[in-house]
Coordinates of C-alpha atoms in Angstrom, one line a residue:
M227 CA 61.8 37.6 -44.7
S228 CA 60.7 39.8 -47.6
F229 CA 59.1 42.2 -45.0
F230 CA 62.5 42.8 -43.3
K231 CA 64.3 43.3 -46.6
D232 CA 61.8 45.9 -47.8
F233 CA 62.0 47.7 -44.4
K234 CA 65.9 47.7 -44.7
D235 CA 65.8 49.3 -48.2
D236 CA 63.3 52.0 -47.1
F237 CA 65.3 52.8 -44.1
S238 CA 68.5 53.1 -46.2
E239 CA 66.9 55.6 -48.6
A240 CA 65.6 57.7 -45.8
L241 CA 69.0 57.8 -44.2
D242 CA 70.7 58.8 -47.4
E243 CA 68.3 61.7 -47.8
L244 CA 69.0 63.0 -44.3
V245 CA 72.7 62.3 -43.9
P246 CA 75.1 62.9 -46.9
L247 CA 77.3 59.9 -47.6
G248 CA 81.1 60.1 -47.0
N249 CA 82.0 60.4 -50.7
T250 CA 80.3 63.8 -51.1
P251 CA 83.0 66.3 -52.5
A252 CA 84.4 68.7 -50.0
S253 CA 84.1 71.6 -52.5
E254 CA 80.4 71.4 -52.3
Q255 CA 80.4 71.7 -48.6
E256 CA 82.8 74.6 -48.7
A257 CA 80.6 76.3 -51.3
K258 CA 77.9 76.6 -48.8
G259 CA 78.2 79.4 -46.4
A260 CA 79.0 78.7 -42.8
D261 CA 75.8 80.5 -41.8
D262 CA 73.6 78.4 -43.9
I263 CA 74.7 75.1 -42.4
V264 CA 73.7 74.2 -38.9
N265 CA 75.4 71.1 -37.6
T266 CA 73.0 69.4 -35.2
I267 CA 75.1 66.3 -35.0
D268 CA 78.1 66.4 -32.7
T269 CA 79.7 63.4 -34.3
D270 CA 79.7 62.0 -37.7
I271 CA 77.4 59.1 -38.4
D272 CA 78.7 56.1 -40.2
A273 CA 75.8 54.9 -42.3
D274 CA 77.3 51.5 -43.0
T275 CA 77.9 50.9 -39.4
E276 CA 74.4 51.8 -38.5
L277 CA 73.0 49.7 -41.2
S278 CA 75.1 46.8 -40.1
K279 CA 73.7 47.2 -36.6
L280 CA 70.2 47.3 -38.0
D281 CA 71.0 44.1 -40.0
G282 CA 72.2 42.4 -36.8
L283 CA 69.1 43.5 -34.9
L284 CA 66.8 42.4 -37.7
E285 CA 68.6 39.0 -37.9
Q286 CA 68.2 38.5 -34.2
V287 CA 64.6 39.3 -34.4
A288 CA 64.1 37.0 -37.4
K289 CA 66.1 34.3 -35.6
R290 CA 64.0 34.7 -32.5
V291 CA 60.8 34.5 -34.5
D292 CA 62.0 31.3 -36.2
E293 CA 63.2 29.7 -33.0
E294 CA 60.0 30.4 -31.1
P295 CA 57.9 27.3 -31.3
A296 CA 54.6 27.6 -33.0
P297 CA 51.9 27.9 -30.5
T298 CA 50.4 24.5 -29.8
V299 CA 46.7 24.6 -30.6
V300 CA 45.0 22.4 -28.1
K301 CA 41.7 21.2 -29.4
A302 CA 39.3 21.5 -26.7
E303 CA 37.4 18.3 -26.2
P304 CA 33.7 18.8 -25.4
V305 CA 33.3 18.1 -21.8
S306 CA 30.1 16.3 -21.2
A307 CA 28.4 17.2 -18.0
P308 CA 28.1 14.2 -15.7
A309 CA 24.8 12.6 -15.8
P310 CA 22.8 13.7 -12.8
K311 CA 22.4 11.1 -10.3
K312 CA 18.9 9.7 -10.4
Q313 CA 17.4 10.5 -7.1
E314 CA 14.2 8.9 -6.0
N315 CA 11.6 11.3 -5.1
T316 CA 10.7 10.0 -1.7
S317 CA 7.9 12.5 -1.4
D318 CA 6.2 11.3 -4.6
T319 CA 6.8 7.7 -3.7
S320 CA 5.3 8.2 -0.3
I321 CA 2.3 10.0 -1.8
E322 CA 1.8 7.2 -4.3
K323 CA 2.0 4.7 -1.5
E324 CA -0.6 6.6 0.5
I325 CA -2.8 6.9 -2.6
A326 CA -2.5 3.2 -3.2
K327 CA -3.2 2.5 0.4
M328 CA -6.3 4.8 0.2
D329 CA -7.4 3.1 -3.0
T330 CA -7.0 -0.3 -1.3
N331 CA -8.9 0.8 1.7
D332 CA -11.7 2.2 -0.5
M333 CA -11.9 -1.0 -2.4
L334 CA -12.1 -3.0 0.8
Q335 CA -14.7 -0.7 2.2
N336 CA -16.7 -0.9 -1.1
T337 CA -16.5 -4.7 -1.0
M338 CA -17.7 -4.7 2.6
D339 CA -20.5 -2.4 1.7
Q340 CA -21.5 -4.4 -1.3
T341 CA -21.3 -7.7 0.5
V342 CA -24.7 -8.7 1.7
V343 CA -24.4 -10.3 5.1
E344 CA -27.1 -12.9 5.0
E345 CA -28.4 -14.1 8.4
P346 CA -27.9 -17.8 8.8
V347 CA -31.1 -19.6 8.2
V348 CA -31.8 -21.8 11.2
Q349 CA -33.2 -25.0 10.0
P350 CA -35.8 -26.5 12.4
E351 CA -34.7 -29.7 13.9
P352 CA -36.6 -32.8 12.8
A353 CA -39.7 -33.3 14.9
S354 CA -39.6 -36.2 17.3
D355 CA -42.5 -38.7 17.7
E356 CA -43.5 -37.5 21.1
N357 CA -46.7 -35.6 21.5
A358 CA -47.3 -33.4 24.6
V359 CA -50.8 -32.7 25.6
I360 CA -51.9 -29.7 27.8
T361 CA -55.2 -30.9 29.1
K362 CA -58.3 -28.8 29.4
N363 CA -58.0 -28.1 33.1
M364 CA -54.2 -27.4 32.9
R365 CA -53.0 -23.8 33.2
I366 CA -49.3 -23.0 32.3
T367 CA -47.7 -19.6 32.9
G368 CA -44.4 -19.4 31.0
D369 CA -42.8 -20.4 27.8
L370 CA -43.2 -23.9 26.4
E371 CA -40.9 -25.7 24.1
S372 CA -40.8 -29.2 22.6
T373 CA -39.0 -31.1 19.9
G374 CA -42.2 -33.0 19.1
S375 CA -45.8 -32.0 18.7
I376 CA -48.0 -30.1 21.2
E377 CA -51.7 -30.2 21.7
V378 CA -53.1 -27.4 23.8
Q379 CA -56.5 -28.0 25.3
G380 CA -56.0 -25.8 28.3
F381 CA -54.6 -22.4 28.9
I382 CA -51.0 -21.2 28.2
S383 CA -49.8 -17.7 29.1
G384 CA -46.4 -17.6 27.3
N385 CA -44.7 -18.4 24.0
V386 CA -45.0 -21.8 22.5
K387 CA -42.4 -23.4 20.3
C388 CA -42.3 -26.9 18.8
N389 CA -40.7 -28.7 15.9
G390 CA -43.8 -30.6 15.0
K391 CA -47.5 -29.7 14.8
L392 CA -49.1 -27.3 17.2
T393 CA -52.8 -28.0 17.7
V394 CA -54.8 -25.5 19.8
T395 CA -58.3 -26.1 21.0
G396 CA -57.8 -24.0 24.1
T397 CA -56.2 -20.6 24.7
I398 CA -52.7 -19.2 24.1
N399 CA -51.7 -15.7 25.1
G400 CA -48.3 -15.5 23.4
N401 CA -46.4 -16.0 20.2
S402 CA -46.2 -19.5 18.7
T403 CA -43.7 -21.1 16.3
S404 CA -44.2 -24.5 14.7
S405 CA -43.9 -26.5 11.5
E406 CA -47.7 -26.7 11.3
F407 CA -50.4 -24.8 13.1
F408 CA -54.1 -25.8 13.5
A409 CA -56.7 -23.9 15.5
D410 CA -60.1 -25.4 16.1
A411 CA -62.5 -23.3 18.2
A412 CA -59.5 -21.8 19.8
R413 CA -58.5 -18.3 21.0
V414 CA -54.9 -17.1 20.2
Q415 CA -53.6 -13.7 21.0
G416 CA -50.1 -13.4 19.6
E417 CA -48.0 -13.9 16.4
I418 CA -48.3 -17.2 14.6
A419 CA -45.3 -18.3 12.5
S420 CA -45.1 -21.6 10.7
S421 CA -42.7 -23.1 8.2
G422 CA -45.6 -25.1 6.7
T423 CA -49.4 -24.7 6.7
V424 CA -51.6 -22.6 9.0
K425 CA -55.3 -23.6 9.4
I426 CA -57.7 -21.4 11.3
G427 CA -60.9 -23.4 11.8
V428 CA -64.4 -22.3 12.4
N429 CA -65.2 -20.5 15.7
S430 CA -61.4 -19.7 16.2
V431 CA -60.3 -16.2 16.9
V432 CA -56.7 -15.1 16.3
I433 CA -55.5 -11.6 17.2
G434 CA -52.1 -11.2 15.7
N435 CA -50.2 -11.5 12.4
I436 CA -49.8 -14.8 10.6
S437 CA -46.9 -15.9 8.4
A438 CA -46.6 -19.3 6.7
T439 CA -46.1 -21.0 3.3
S440 CA -49.8 -21.7 2.9
A441 CA -53.0 -20.9 4.8
V442 CA -56.6 -21.8 5.1
I443 CA -58.7 -19.2 7.0
A444 CA -62.2 -20.2 8.1
G445 CA -62.3 -18.3 11.4
A446 CA -61.7 -14.8 12.5
V447 CA -58.3 -13.1 12.1
K448 CA -57.4 -9.6 13.2
G449 CA -54.0 -8.9 11.8
D450 CA -52.0 -9.1 8.6
I451 CA -51.6 -12.4 6.8
D452 CA -48.3 -12.9 5.0
I453 CA -48.2 -16.2 3.0
H454 CA -45.6 -17.1 0.4
G455 CA -47.9 -19.7 -1.2
P456 CA -51.6 -19.9 -1.7
V457 CA -54.3 -18.6 0.7
V458 CA -57.9 -19.8 0.8
V459 CA -60.4 -17.6 2.6
D460 CA -63.4 -19.7 3.3
S461 CA -67.0 -18.4 3.4
S462 CA -67.1 -18.3 7.2
A463 CA -63.9 -16.3 7.5
V464 CA -63.7 -12.7 8.8
V465 CA -60.3 -11.0 8.2
A466 CA -59.5 -7.6 9.5
G467 CA -56.2 -7.0 7.9
N468 CA -54.2 -7.2 4.7
I469 CA -53.5 -10.4 2.9
V470 CA -50.2 -10.8 1.0
S471 CA -49.7 -14.0 -0.9
R472 CA -48.7 -15.7 -4.1
S473 CA -52.4 -16.4 -4.9
V474 CA -55.6 -16.0 -3.0
Q475 CA -59.0 -17.7 -3.2
I476 CA -61.9 -15.9 -1.6
N477 CA -65.1 -18.0 -1.2
N478 CA -68.5 -16.4 -1.3
G479 CA -69.6 -15.1 2.1
A480 CA -66.1 -14.2 3.4
V481 CA -65.6 -10.8 4.9
I482 CA -62.2 -9.0 4.3
E483 CA -61.5 -5.6 5.7
G484 CA -58.2 -4.8 4.1
F485 CA -56.5 -5.2 0.7
C486 CA -55.1 -8.3 -1.0
S487 CA -51.8 -8.4 -2.9
Q488 CA -50.3 -11.1 -4.9
K489 CA -46.8 -9.9 -4.0
Y490 CA -45.2 -13.3 -4.4
A491 CA -46.8 -14.1 -7.8
D492 CA -44.7 -15.0 -10.8
M493 CA -46.3 -12.3 -12.9
D494 CA -45.1 -8.7 -12.8
V495 CA -48.4 -6.7 -12.6
N496 CA -46.8 -3.4 -13.5
S497 CA -45.2 -4.7 -16.7
V498 CA -48.7 -5.5 -18.0
F499 CA -49.8 -1.8 -17.8
E500 CA -46.6 -0.4 -19.2
K501 CA -46.9 -2.2 -22.6

């Protein structure tokens, strides 16, 4: 309220300077010439009345200021933004699934590629006791098969297969398969495969490849000889072909037109020269 009091005092002093108070002597007013005084106020101003009005106005203003409630300061609470709803990225998920599927397919393909498919080994059936004989004057055209042994003295134009021993003293024009093979003064034109021993006797001629676990060659062979075990080339033998075996014995007088290789030997030949 000191502000309004100071304003009231300043206003009273200014009003006293502009308007003479009512107690001013009349003689002083008469002393001044009528020409020198210009009355710009039609009516007389009562200073006390004006000041009382001003006091009333100031009191109303002060009362209104006091009555006005202080502005309520509302403290703004920090509004936290709602957590964004976690959305699954379906595109990323689908891509990951496709990549996983591709990775799985690649793994399966690699497994299939690395898997070595081994052909089932057909074990020969045990040989029976029966022995079939193709006599010297018998001629057979077609394939011949037996669970026992076969002795061929005549002529067979076809493939021969038996679970036992195949003995040939005649002629076979075809491939032969047996557990053992023996040729004595025979002529065979075709492949010879045996799960056991192959013996080519003196005066026998074989035109075709031979494969077995062991072999004794005393006759003439035109073809490659593949033996997983030992091979004996006798002095009367004539071989026109390559010999691959675990070991080879060549007797004096044998003729070999080809090369010999101990492919199935336990020793690594290359490692000897690399040291």
